[in-house]
Amino acid sequence: MANITKKVSWSSRGDESGAAGEETPLLNGSEQSRPLRQQDSARGRPKEIPHNEKLLSLKFESLDYDNIENQLFLEEERRMSFVAFRCLEISRWVICGLIGFLTGLIACFIDIAVEQLAGLKYRLIKENIVKFTEAGGLSISLLLWVALNSFCVMWGSIIVAFIEPIAAGSGIPQIKCFLNGVKVPRVVRLKTLVVKVVGVIFSVVGGLAVGKEGPMIHSGAVLAAGVSQGRSTSLKKDFKIFEYFRRDTEKRDFVSAGAAAGVSAAFGAPVGGVLFSLEEGASFWNQMLTWRIFFASMISTFTLNFFLSIYHNKPGELSNPGLINFGRFESEAMEYNLYEIPLFIAMGAIGGGLGAFFNFLNYWLTIFRIRYVHRPCLQVMEAMLVAAVTATVAFIMIYFSTDCQPLGPDHTEEYPLQLFCADGEYNSMATAFFNTPERSVRSLFHNPTGTYNSLTLGLFTLTYFFLACWTYGLAVSAGVFIPSLLIGAAWGRLCGILLASTTSTASMWADPGKYALIGAAAQLGGIVRMTLSLTVIMVEATGNVTYGLPIMLVLMTAKIVGDYFQEGLYDLHIKLGSVPFLHWEAPATSHWLTAREVMSSPVTCLNRIEKVGTIVDTLSNTSTNHNGFPVVVQVSGDDEPAKLCGLILRSQLIVLLKHKVFVELARSRLTQRKLQLKDFRDAYPRFPPIQSIHVSQDERECMMDLTEFMNPTPYTVPQDTSLPRVFKLFRALGLRHLVVVDDDNRVVGLVTRKDLARYHVGKHGLEELHLAQT
Amino acid sequence: MSLHRYELGFLLIILNIYSLGLIDAVNVTASDSAANPLQAPSYQSHSSSAVYKPAVDSSYSINLLSSFPEDVEISEYCSEMLRLFGQRYVAYVNCLIPAARPVRVCQNCSPGYKSLSDVFLNISSDQMGPGNVSCRDSILRSDRLMLVFLLYGNLDTIWEKSNCKQCVTTDLKGPNNDTLYYLTLLNQTITCFEKYKEGNHTELCKSCTLPYKDLNDMYSGMEKNSTLCIDLEDSMNMTRKLWSKNFGCSYPHGETIPVIAVSSFMLFLPIIFYLSSFLHSEQKKRKLIHPKRAKSHNSLMNIQDKQS
């Protein structure tokens, strides 16, 4: 307790100076801030602090997972026949099939586009380098490389920074948030998809240290959200199908299927995709949904395989899955032995440490970017600079490398660069740098012993580590999977080579490819901290089940070691994005907090029969952007406080206002069509803002009867419910509003996602996050 | 008895081919085993070892076994084919081994392969020979070992691996036009190397650049069309090694300074960028919002009590 009181005094000092504000110890949160707020409002401006990780943004809202069982819903259910329900079930399967198919197609498109464009670029540069190696003047080749890279990245960055900023990064954090129940604005729009896909092509072709796998997952999710709705709001095209699915609950299920399909297309790992959705996303699972998701991811892998087989002129050959193909680990030298397990675990620990370091650097870089590099044109410039520096560093590495290797008979190297090597040999550093990252990973896994010397690998690891760390978080659409794998594969291979050189019986440790794989797993695990799904993805991508045990051990170790220092990269970015993310469990040691402290109060309530003017005013109030309103009813006399009888959402009210469902009008026009659930679905998901709805002065005097439309049985808790209990209700049921009532069923407060997400366990125990306008 | 001897001899040939591959195939009979004293004893030592003794003791039984009825035994025609196969096989192997280093297998031995594969084709075809017999079943498929098939398979793998088909005419008689042209270029280069070998290597690098470059280009062109065989690959490898390693004519690591200048400029740019955006860009601030909370001093007091 003494600890907390000490912090109270510290915090108040910090607030005075304006330097801190980083953390407000929990207990004085409400008390201390109150006088401050008065002070601020007296001066006429709210308190401002630099962006940091301990904020919750107001722009994020919850998704409405909870089914609104109002009278309209019951009526519709009564009208629907049994056959109609069966049809719904079938159309769910059809949609999942479509999701898989389209995701596979997109993956195929990205793959082919990247291969063609990158091939063009590398051929151009190679010709130039060959020309100038002979004639002298390689600095011109360097400039050409830099210019081409910057040019590609410029376009990739412009479309992201100016058109759709949400498409930046890998998209996995955003999808994670969406599946967690946060409505991230614009994350599943068609525009985002287009920007994402085009952007990732540009950034990979632009030679950045990025991969195209993360964006695949986002693309799959967007496709799923689009396909399941049977229309596109952006294109203003409504196919009049799948109307039943125009709800957040249904959409979420399909989005998890889309994310799974994306993973499965990216890595050729259908089971891994399903487990990814399970691990990262959906908290609401049942066996049928899992089975459907699995169907979608299978379809997606095999669609990709099929079209790629046509592209590679081997139509019908379905055994080459995934955007990133690790190749087969089946030769005898790839077998491992019991005595190697401790080594693998040690490598896992290294991976965890390096991953934490990566995240630590990226964390500070991201904070700097949010604070200072926030203008779109600056972001574009930054991306171009990174591209230029990447090319320069790669060029220097290749230029000064003296590691020459003879050309193999079957030329696994796509663009071998000779440079100053003897004829018939190629520069080994160039295979690592002068190539798309996917190919580099594969050559690190599979090239025979002696393809790289240890100095090359060491330098490559070092430079690529910093380049990848610098690149993640730029305003380009790009993933972090492949760079992590590449870093890990490089130092893993280095470990293999060193092991082989330390022992005299070199044949025992013959194959460095095996260590490259383990290193890649360790590094990736250390950075993203995924567990189950990553294990399965890696095992599936290598196509060798016997690697299950070492990969699992490595990922476990990497996670344990990494978590000791720093969070996973995705969690870090979610935090920095000020997203009200609900973890699996309420923070530990929070049982003493009750709903009374957690809830927001007082609550804006509406009467069951409410004046239109009041409703319009409530909705128009910009300072309180509430979304759910408890509906109350006066039991008896005026002095008696009103009792809770239902809950109504802003979106519903807007639809009601738009259709002018007023009591007076209904009386005068008896023939008026009754509002149906369909009218609410048609407006979904972009309900018009209140400002766009015109309500005349006369109409303001009318009354609205909310009985039919409100949710008559909202979830409620008594005031003394503990925080973990509230949390569990929220997380398990996917609630958006939880009404806190007293003994007489009178509304005393309302718990929303932000009220719960603000508690987290920090360095000094339980801490509270600030709400902020972003 | 003669038949038995024949069989034994053939077996020996096989053994010898496997171990040495250097046998004159015509002298099939006893002289053969005499000519290779190393082999025959080894065979006998095997047979005289304790384990195999009973089996070899009954060498008469082999004799007995060989006298199968007429219709099961292989026909005269087929045994003739078999003999021919053996001859040509040995001839081809004899040709291959001296051509191993430097590799000349395609230029020297392609006709040998041609004649061998002709015989094998004859044996393996299902067309009836004279006397209405097909040797395919009797020679190739009668036993588990399928010796002839195995033997041929080995040499065929060598042929496929060497990729000789690309360098010789379609009738496998001799090198094709591309190869001939390549060989002339190679000769020119080697002659040039010989000419300037003694003196300063810089002069060699200067003078021989032209023929070497022609050769290199020709090779690269053939590589692209994948019309290379092991002979050409090997000779090019050796020439390149001479050129780059022995004579040191690779490109020099020249003019490093412009590269360093350009790259240090590039590396300097981000520093300027970040510094300037740190100094000039307005720091993004977040407006804090104070949520509505219940006034619950009492409860807070309670909690404090509870906690302490």
mmCIF file with all atom_site columns, C-alpha atoms in Angstrom, chain A residues 633-642:
data_model
loop_
_atom_site.group_PDB
_atom_site.id
_atom_site.type_symbol
_atom_site.label_atom_id
_atom_site.label_alt_id
_atom_site.label_comp_id
_atom_site.label_asym_id
_atom_site.label_entity_id
_atom_site.label_seq_id
_atom_site.pdbx_PDB_ins_code
_atom_site.Cartn_x
_atom_site.Cartn_y
_atom_site.Cartn_z
_atom_site.occupancy
_atom_site.B_iso_or_equiv
_atom_site.pdbx_formal_charge
_atom_site.auth_seq_id
_atom_site.auth_comp_id
_atom_site.auth_asym_id
_atom_site.auth_atom_id
_atom_site.pdbx_PDB_model_num
ATOM 1  C CA . VAL A 1 633 ? -39.286 3.178  -17.939 1.00 0.00 ? 633 VAL A CA 1
ATOM 2  C CA . GLN A 1 634 ? -40.966 5.183  -15.229 1.00 0.00 ? 634 GLN A CA 1
ATOM 3  C CA . VAL A 1 635 ? -42.770 2.790  -12.991 1.00 0.00 ? 635 VAL A CA 1
ATOM 4  C CA . SER A 1 636 ? -44.939 5.081  -11.003 1.00 0.00 ? 636 SER A CA 1
ATOM 5  C CA . GLY A 1 637 ? -44.725 8.654  -9.845  1.00 0.00 ? 637 GLY A CA 1
ATOM 6  C CA . ASP A 1 638 ? -42.258 11.196 -11.121 1.00 0.00 ? 638 ASP A CA 1
ATOM 7  C CA . ASP A 1 639 ? -39.990 11.131 -8.122  1.00 0.00 ? 639 ASP A CA 1
ATOM 8  C CA . GLU A 1 640 ? -39.349 7.409  -8.439  1.00 0.00 ? 640 GLU A CA 1
ATOM 9  C CA . PRO A 1 641 ? -36.167 6.793  -10.446 1.00 0.00 ? 641 PRO A CA 1
ATOM 10 C CA . ALA A 1 642 ? -36.653 4.959  -13.723 1.00 0.00 ? 642 ALA A CA 1
#
